[in-house]
């Protein structure tokens, strides 16, 4: 008889995270939390669904995210909503809405969660992807930029990830960027016929966005475009020199790249990316910069900000071979359900003492349970049958050497502790 039950699959570009990968994800996230905490950052958790206008106003109406990639919809109440495409705007919205922008004019926050963009799925780029990010609000000094950058460098060192390059730029401010934009528009208009449709549209709306273009033909002409560094005002020069000086002091190497402009409208001055040559075209694993006007733009006080977001899927591609840091597991091979029922307190006490215990409740044969233990990769199996239970002991077997010994159940915790 034909089975007509429909089998469901994940939505294109949205993937499950399964064991053992999920355990490594947890280790990486936990490492990030610990590091951010040492810098004084506290977690904010925001909704996945936000008002669409939040991102239209902050990310930018002419950005690829808003024009092509956002999952936006009108709900039954007539509200225009979307699945969040990035985290910074949500954090700033929460900062203002909660009143913390007034009560805590200097604040450090981090966030973690899924983001959504309708892009073409490929290695390191999914439609549902995960980010961890930090935001430092209320300080416009270059040392704030340095602290933010150094926190990710700290994380890379802790995860033992190498071959990552910091690329650094300053994209000017409201004082010096208008003149640069005017000259850039003139340059792009003189080559308009050879530019792609996206770049032609960007010329009048946001010319610097042309540097985000991946079209090779456009890239040839952008090489000779005006350089933003020739237009920096005195304050932008001073700020950027302060950033570089701080990074030099911390011995964090970087290269200057004037094509780093970031794909979001709210950035000013410092812009940066951490890149690697191990991921093909999706080479940025973390990116960010300064956004001094964003809090005011969303109705809050005129406070500066700087931060970045880490693409976890890309980061995980670099730590995929990292050893699994889960605690040592022990497998209880129990001969029969009756024995299992008498062992639940023993096992509960071991778990209370933070031992990781795997078992199948005595529902399988000893041979099947040993196969299961082998598949799990545990090093030690604790065997308990009716005879062992009567004597108050367990047989502890080393899966590698096949050696075994009897240990009294009341002493089992101490014995296992010595094996960890």
Coordinates of C-alpha atoms in Angstrom, one line a residue, residues 17 79 117 170 252 286 413:
X17 CA 21.4 22.4 13.6
X79 CA 0.5 46.2 10.6
X117 CA 17.2 37.6 4.5
X170 CA 36.8 55.3 7.8
X252 CA 46.2 43.7 16.5
X286 CA 32.3 39.5 11.4
X413 CA 30.6 9.1 42.2

